[in-house]
mmCIF file of C-alpha atoms and ligand atoms in Angstrom:
data_model
loop_
_atom_site.group_PDB
_atom_site.id
_atom_site.type_symbol
_atom_site.label_atom_id
_atom_site.label_comp_id
_atom_site.label_asym_id
_atom_site.label_seq_id
_atom_site.Cartn_x
_atom_site.Cartn_y
_atom_site.Cartn_z
ATOM 1 C CA MET O 18 48.412 -59.659 -38.321
ATOM 2 C CA ILE O 19 46.335 -60.539 -35.292
ATOM 3 C CA ILE O 20 44.632 -64.136 -35.269
ATOM 4 C CA ALA O 21 42.182 -64.662 -32.610
ATOM 5 C CA ILE O 22 41.093 -68.422 -32.060
ATOM 6 C CA ASP O 23 38.531 -69.662 -29.628
ATOM 7 C CA GLY O 24 36.941 -73.148 -28.720
ATOM 8 C CA PRO O 25 36.248 -75.644 -26.199
ATOM 9 C CA ALA O 26 38.676 -77.511 -24.196
ATOM 10 C CA GLY O 27 40.701 -80.259 -25.980
ATOM 11 C CA ALA O 28 39.555 -79.179 -29.241
ATOM 12 C CA GLY O 29 43.501 -78.886 -30.255
ATOM 13 C CA LYS O 30 43.286 -75.037 -30.244
ATOM 14 C CA SER O 31 46.473 -74.609 -28.060
ATOM 15 C CA THR O 32 48.571 -76.646 -30.163
ATOM 16 C CA VAL O 33 47.340 -75.173 -33.389
ATOM 17 C CA ALA O 34 47.811 -71.479 -31.809
ATOM 18 C CA ARG O 35 51.486 -72.113 -30.897
ATOM 19 C CA ARG O 36 52.467 -73.804 -34.285
ATOM 20 C CA VAL O 37 50.858 -71.216 -36.163
ATOM 21 C CA ALA O 38 52.551 -68.517 -34.190
ATOM 22 C CA ALA O 39 55.827 -70.165 -34.586
ATOM 23 C CA GLU O 40 55.293 -70.456 -38.399
ATOM 24 C CA LEU O 41 54.637 -66.751 -38.708
ATOM 25 C CA GLY O 42 57.106 -65.785 -36.510
ATOM 26 C CA VAL O 43 54.851 -63.947 -34.156
ATOM 27 C CA ASP O 44 54.138 -64.506 -30.187
ATOM 28 C CA TYR O 45 51.293 -66.573 -28.929
ATOM 29 C CA LEU O 46 49.246 -65.821 -25.791
ATOM 30 C CA ASP O 47 47.299 -68.780 -23.997
ATOM 31 C CA THR O 48 44.638 -66.781 -22.313
ATOM 32 C CA GLY O 49 43.191 -70.017 -20.498
ATOM 33 C CA ALA O 50 46.912 -70.013 -18.820
ATOM 34 C CA MET O 51 46.215 -66.690 -17.399
ATOM 35 C CA TYR O 52 42.678 -67.865 -15.770
ATOM 36 C CA ARG O 53 44.725 -70.850 -14.568
ATOM 37 C CA ALA O 54 47.576 -68.549 -12.900
ATOM 38 C CA VAL O 55 44.980 -66.652 -10.963
ATOM 39 C CA THR O 56 43.298 -69.771 -10.046
ATOM 40 C CA PHE O 57 46.678 -71.219 -8.527
ATOM 41 C CA GLY O 58 47.533 -67.620 -6.896
ATOM 42 C CA VAL O 59 43.820 -67.979 -5.231
ATOM 43 C CA LEU O 60 44.790 -71.426 -3.975
ATOM 44 C CA ALA O 61 48.006 -70.590 -2.787
ATOM 45 C CA ARG O 62 46.630 -67.909 -0.596
ATOM 46 C CA GLU O 63 43.927 -70.581 0.506
ATOM 47 C CA ILE O 64 41.164 -68.774 -0.577
ATOM 48 C CA ASP O 65 38.179 -70.487 -1.855
ATOM 49 C CA PRO O 66 37.841 -70.074 -5.821
ATOM 50 C CA ALA O 67 34.157 -69.577 -5.477
ATOM 51 C CA ASP O 68 34.552 -66.772 -3.073
ATOM 52 C CA ALA O 69 34.221 -64.027 -5.747
ATOM 53 C CA ARG O 70 35.080 -60.946 -3.525
ATOM 54 C CA ALA O 71 38.204 -62.440 -2.205
ATOM 55 C CA VAL O 72 39.214 -63.720 -5.523
ATOM 56 C CA ILE O 73 38.878 -60.163 -6.943
ATOM 57 C CA GLU O 74 41.032 -58.860 -4.347
ATOM 58 C CA VAL O 75 43.578 -61.404 -4.652
ATOM 59 C CA CYS O 76 43.560 -60.820 -8.530
ATOM 60 C CA GLY O 77 44.622 -56.978 -8.186
ATOM 61 C CA GLN O 78 47.411 -58.124 -6.206
ATOM 62 C CA LEU O 79 48.945 -61.057 -8.157
ATOM 63 C CA GLU O 80 52.123 -60.630 -10.208
ATOM 64 C CA LEU O 81 51.592 -62.681 -13.212
ATOM 65 C CA ASP O 82 54.068 -63.721 -15.817
ATOM 66 C CA VAL O 83 52.248 -65.804 -18.281
ATOM 67 C CA GLY O 84 55.094 -66.930 -21.223
ATOM 68 C CA VAL O 85 54.650 -69.413 -23.873
ATOM 69 C CA ASP O 86 56.797 -72.144 -21.697
ATOM 70 C CA ARG O 87 56.879 -70.817 -18.355
ATOM 71 C CA VAL O 88 54.027 -69.513 -15.910
ATOM 72 C CA VAL O 89 55.129 -67.296 -12.956
ATOM 73 C CA VAL O 90 52.968 -66.422 -10.256
ATOM 74 C CA ASP O 91 54.308 -64.009 -7.463
ATOM 75 C CA GLY O 92 57.784 -65.514 -8.380
ATOM 76 C CA VAL O 93 56.702 -68.952 -8.072
ATOM 77 C CA ASP O 94 57.095 -71.210 -10.853
ATOM 78 C CA ALA O 95 53.450 -72.678 -11.668
ATOM 79 C CA THR O 96 54.177 -74.017 -15.100
ATOM 80 C CA SER O 97 53.092 -77.511 -14.152
ATOM 81 C CA ALA O 98 50.695 -76.636 -11.224
ATOM 82 C CA ILE O 99 48.249 -74.783 -13.375
ATOM 83 C CA ARG O 100 47.499 -77.910 -15.476
ATOM 84 C CA GLY O 101 46.783 -80.214 -12.196
ATOM 85 C CA PRO O 102 43.629 -81.384 -10.808
ATOM 86 C CA GLU O 103 43.296 -78.675 -8.158
ATOM 87 C CA VAL O 104 43.816 -75.788 -10.570
ATOM 88 C CA THR O 105 41.619 -77.551 -13.184
ATOM 89 C CA SER O 106 38.813 -77.783 -10.695
ATOM 90 C CA GLY O 107 38.572 -74.404 -9.520
ATOM 91 C CA VAL O 108 39.311 -72.523 -12.628
ATOM 92 C CA SER O 109 35.597 -72.573 -13.861
ATOM 93 C CA SER O 110 34.707 -70.283 -10.864
ATOM 94 C CA VAL O 111 37.650 -67.754 -11.123
ATOM 95 C CA ALA O 112 36.669 -67.383 -15.026
ATOM 96 C CA ALA O 113 33.088 -66.841 -14.106
ATOM 97 C CA ASN O 114 33.972 -63.787 -12.238
ATOM 98 C CA PRO O 115 33.237 -60.851 -14.348
ATOM 99 C CA GLU O 116 35.734 -58.517 -12.643
ATOM 100 C CA VAL O 117 38.554 -60.989 -12.946
ATOM 101 C CA ARG O 118 37.495 -61.206 -16.602
ATOM 102 C CA SER O 119 37.735 -57.449 -17.031
ATOM 103 C CA ILE O 120 41.188 -57.161 -15.350
ATOM 104 C CA LEU O 121 42.490 -60.176 -17.512
ATOM 105 C CA VAL O 122 40.882 -58.825 -20.733
ATOM 106 C CA GLU O 123 42.712 -55.546 -20.336
ATOM 107 C CA LEU O 124 46.100 -57.458 -19.902
ATOM 108 C CA GLN O 125 45.152 -59.569 -22.847
ATOM 109 C CA ARG O 126 44.220 -56.254 -25.140
ATOM 110 C CA ALA O 127 47.588 -54.895 -23.750
ATOM 111 C CA TRP O 128 49.577 -57.693 -24.753
ATOM 112 C CA VAL O 129 48.355 -57.012 -28.403
ATOM 113 C CA ARG O 130 48.887 -53.509 -28.109
ATOM 114 C CA ASN O 131 52.385 -53.754 -27.409
ATOM 115 C CA ARG O 132 53.237 -56.129 -30.231
ATOM 116 C CA GLY O 133 50.970 -55.245 -33.058
ATOM 117 C CA ALA O 134 50.694 -59.056 -34.153
ATOM 118 C CA GLY O 135 50.243 -62.407 -32.616
ATOM 119 C CA VAL O 136 48.081 -65.376 -31.988
ATOM 120 C CA VAL O 137 45.702 -65.160 -28.990
ATOM 121 C CA GLU O 138 43.583 -68.290 -28.156
ATOM 122 C CA GLY O 139 40.814 -68.755 -25.445
ATOM 123 C CA ARG O 140 36.990 -68.720 -25.075
ATOM 124 C CA ASP O 141 36.005 -65.083 -25.838
ATOM 125 C CA ILE O 142 38.858 -63.642 -27.901
ATOM 126 C CA THR O 143 36.976 -63.460 -31.152
ATOM 127 C CA THR O 144 33.850 -62.198 -29.169
ATOM 128 C CA VAL O 145 35.046 -60.076 -26.643
ATOM 129 C CA VAL O 146 38.793 -59.261 -26.274
ATOM 130 C CA LEU O 147 39.537 -58.785 -30.030
ATOM 131 C CA PRO O 148 36.514 -58.721 -32.157
ATOM 132 C CA ASP O 149 38.452 -56.938 -34.818
ATOM 133 C CA ALA O 150 41.166 -59.312 -35.267
ATOM 134 C CA ASP O 151 42.142 -59.785 -38.799
ATOM 135 C CA LEU O 152 41.287 -63.635 -38.776
ATOM 136 C CA LYS O 153 38.731 -65.021 -36.246
ATOM 137 C CA LEU O 154 38.610 -68.781 -35.917
ATOM 138 C CA PHE O 155 36.385 -71.208 -33.804
ATOM 139 C CA VAL O 156 38.369 -74.430 -33.580
ATOM 140 C CA THR O 157 36.250 -77.374 -32.245
ATOM 141 C CA ALA O 158 35.538 -81.255 -32.311
ATOM 142 C CA SER O 159 33.182 -83.545 -30.759
ATOM 143 C CA PRO O 160 33.403 -84.303 -27.133
ATOM 144 C CA ARG O 161 33.991 -87.881 -28.031
ATOM 145 C CA VAL O 162 37.269 -86.999 -30.260
ATOM 146 C CA ARG O 163 38.331 -84.459 -27.589
ATOM 147 C CA ALA O 164 38.154 -87.221 -24.813
ATOM 148 C CA GLU O 165 39.910 -89.757 -26.880
ATOM 149 C CA ARG O 166 42.585 -87.106 -27.549
ATOM 150 C CA ARG O 167 43.029 -86.520 -23.943
ATOM 151 C CA VAL O 168 43.065 -90.212 -23.040
ATOM 152 C CA ALA O 169 45.760 -90.781 -25.683
ATOM 153 C CA GLU O 170 47.942 -87.894 -23.989
ATOM 154 C CA SER O 171 47.396 -88.691 -20.378
ATOM 155 C CA GLY O 172 45.564 -91.791 -19.759
ATOM 156 C CA GLY O 173 42.333 -92.075 -18.107
ATOM 157 C CA ASP O 174 38.780 -93.915 -18.974
ATOM 158 C CA VAL O 175 37.345 -92.226 -22.176
ATOM 159 C CA ASP O 176 33.873 -92.481 -20.952
ATOM 160 C CA ALA O 177 34.741 -90.546 -17.589
ATOM 161 C CA VAL O 178 37.005 -88.066 -19.631
ATOM 162 C CA GLU O 179 34.039 -87.272 -22.232
ATOM 163 C CA ALA O 180 31.617 -86.802 -19.331
ATOM 164 C CA SER O 181 34.028 -84.379 -17.640
ATOM 165 C CA ILE O 182 34.596 -82.557 -21.024
ATOM 166 C CA ALA O 183 31.083 -82.280 -21.547
ATOM 167 C CA GLU O 184 30.405 -80.965 -17.940
ATOM 168 C CA ARG O 185 33.224 -78.140 -18.515
ATOM 169 C CA ASP O 186 31.734 -77.131 -21.982
ATOM 170 C CA ARG O 187 28.398 -76.780 -20.205
ATOM 171 C CA ARG O 188 29.760 -74.511 -17.323
ATOM 172 C CA ASP O 189 31.761 -72.312 -19.925
ATOM 173 C CA GLU O 190 28.578 -71.959 -22.164
ATOM 174 C CA THR O 191 26.188 -71.140 -19.819
ATOM 175 C CA ARG O 192 27.887 -68.773 -17.284
ATOM 176 C CA GLU O 193 26.613 -65.334 -17.067
ATOM 177 C CA ALA O 194 30.123 -63.468 -17.915
ATOM 178 C CA SER O 195 31.148 -63.928 -21.598
ATOM 179 C CA PRO O 196 29.937 -67.323 -22.216
ATOM 180 C CA LEU O 197 31.836 -69.641 -24.737
ATOM 181 C CA SER O 198 30.038 -68.745 -28.049
ATOM 182 C CA ILE O 199 30.609 -68.618 -31.843
ATOM 183 C CA SER O 200 31.021 -65.305 -33.250
ATOM 184 C CA ALA O 201 29.050 -64.696 -36.453
ATOM 185 C CA GLU O 202 32.187 -63.538 -38.128
ATOM 186 C CA ALA O 203 34.347 -66.485 -36.908
ATOM 187 C CA ILE O 204 35.506 -69.246 -39.104
ATOM 188 C CA VAL O 205 34.574 -72.813 -37.861
ATOM 189 C CA ILE O 206 37.225 -75.604 -38.155
ATOM 190 C CA ASP O 207 35.793 -78.926 -36.846
ATOM 191 C CA THR O 208 39.081 -80.711 -36.085
ATOM 192 C CA SER O 209 37.250 -84.071 -35.352
ATOM 193 C CA GLU O 210 38.570 -85.802 -38.598
ATOM 194 C CA MET O 211 41.809 -83.540 -38.961
ATOM 195 C CA SER O 212 45.127 -84.027 -38.066
ATOM 196 C CA ILE O 213 46.862 -81.120 -36.068
ATOM 197 C CA ASP O 214 49.138 -80.989 -39.225
ATOM 198 C CA ASP O 215 45.772 -80.345 -41.479
ATOM 199 C CA VAL O 216 44.604 -77.844 -39.112
ATOM 200 C CA VAL O 217 47.824 -75.720 -39.107
ATOM 201 C CA ALA O 218 48.091 -76.072 -42.874
ATOM 202 C CA ASP O 219 44.450 -74.735 -43.134
ATOM 203 C CA VAL O 220 45.223 -71.681 -40.862
ATOM 204 C CA LEU O 221 48.258 -70.859 -42.756
ATOM 205 C CA TRP O 222 46.672 -70.797 -45.971
ATOM 206 C CA ARG O 223 43.895 -68.592 -44.748
ATOM 207 C CA VAL O 224 46.426 -66.224 -43.348
ATOM 208 C CA GLN O 225 48.920 -66.419 -46.507
ATOM 209 C CA GLY O 226 46.944 -67.416 -49.495
HETATM 210 O O1 LIG Y 305 41.897 -73.340 -22.221
HETATM 211 P P1 LIG Y 305 41.887 -73.658 -20.713
HETATM 212 O O2 LIG Y 305 41.315 -75.068 -20.316
HETATM 213 O O3 LIG Y 305 43.454 -73.942 -20.140
HETATM 214 O O4 LIG Y 305 40.936 -72.932 -20.050
HETATM 215 C C1 LIG Y 305 40.845 -72.949 -18.597
HETATM 216 C C2 LIG Y 305 39.689 -72.343 -18.168
HETATM 217 O O5 LIG Y 305 39.411 -70.642 -18.325
HETATM 218 C C3 LIG Y 305 38.479 -72.930 -18.681
HETATM 219 O O6 LIG Y 305 37.359 -73.117 -17.688
HETATM 220 C C4 LIG Y 305 37.778 -71.651 -19.678
HETATM 221 C C5 LIG Y 305 38.365 -70.285 -18.891
HETATM 222 N N1 LIG Y 305 38.864 -69.241 -20.184
HETATM 223 C C6 LIG Y 305 37.898 -68.639 -20.385
HETATM 224 O O7 LIG Y 305 37.029 -68.453 -19.600
HETATM 225 N N2 LIG Y 305 38.306 -67.429 -21.113
HETATM 226 C C7 LIG Y 305 39.224 -67.480 -21.928
HETATM 227 N N3 LIG Y 305 39.520 -66.585 -22.671
HETATM 228 C C8 LIG Y 305 40.026 -68.498 -21.588
HETATM 229 C C9 LIG Y 305 39.846 -69.626 -20.883
#
């Protein structure tokens, strides 16, 4: 069984994907962590994430190991750094780079081929990477709710966080290369008024009946 999950930042899709994978006893791939890992490698070489040519060159050379609990880039543990502010602000430019996308999409498809099952989560998984997945989900929530969840987790001002979430959505939805969009075949789950437990139960019910 291959489950593809897309959705905007902060909708709860990583938590849902991780928990569903654990319940089903299959592996989980966080493709956002792959774009973040490339961004980490780019910044480590003091390259501007907006310098498309230099970024492509680096991307082809990086040694990426994106695991569930650990991300290693060129032998350096980048697990926490990929969630930090430098990577978070540079990742949109890296993710807008079509050649970086095609390299990572191939790695993502190979990950699935090697396992034959799994939960893969990102922005273009149901539309581009795995349009033939057995179950395609679009997990979303209102920008306000996403901001409130982020603030409950790591603090900050809810209005400012909401504004930055809305800005990242806008960039992800309007970029030319594989913009975030909802596949006509995807089931939309709005988690604004659901707990994570509810969402996980809903997905498992769709898988197992
Ligand atoms: O889910 P996240 O916040 O870790 O994603 C980081 C960035 O990567 C975000 O700007 C969206 C982008 N991304 C993408 O373009 N395609 C994916 N499949 C996954 C993430």
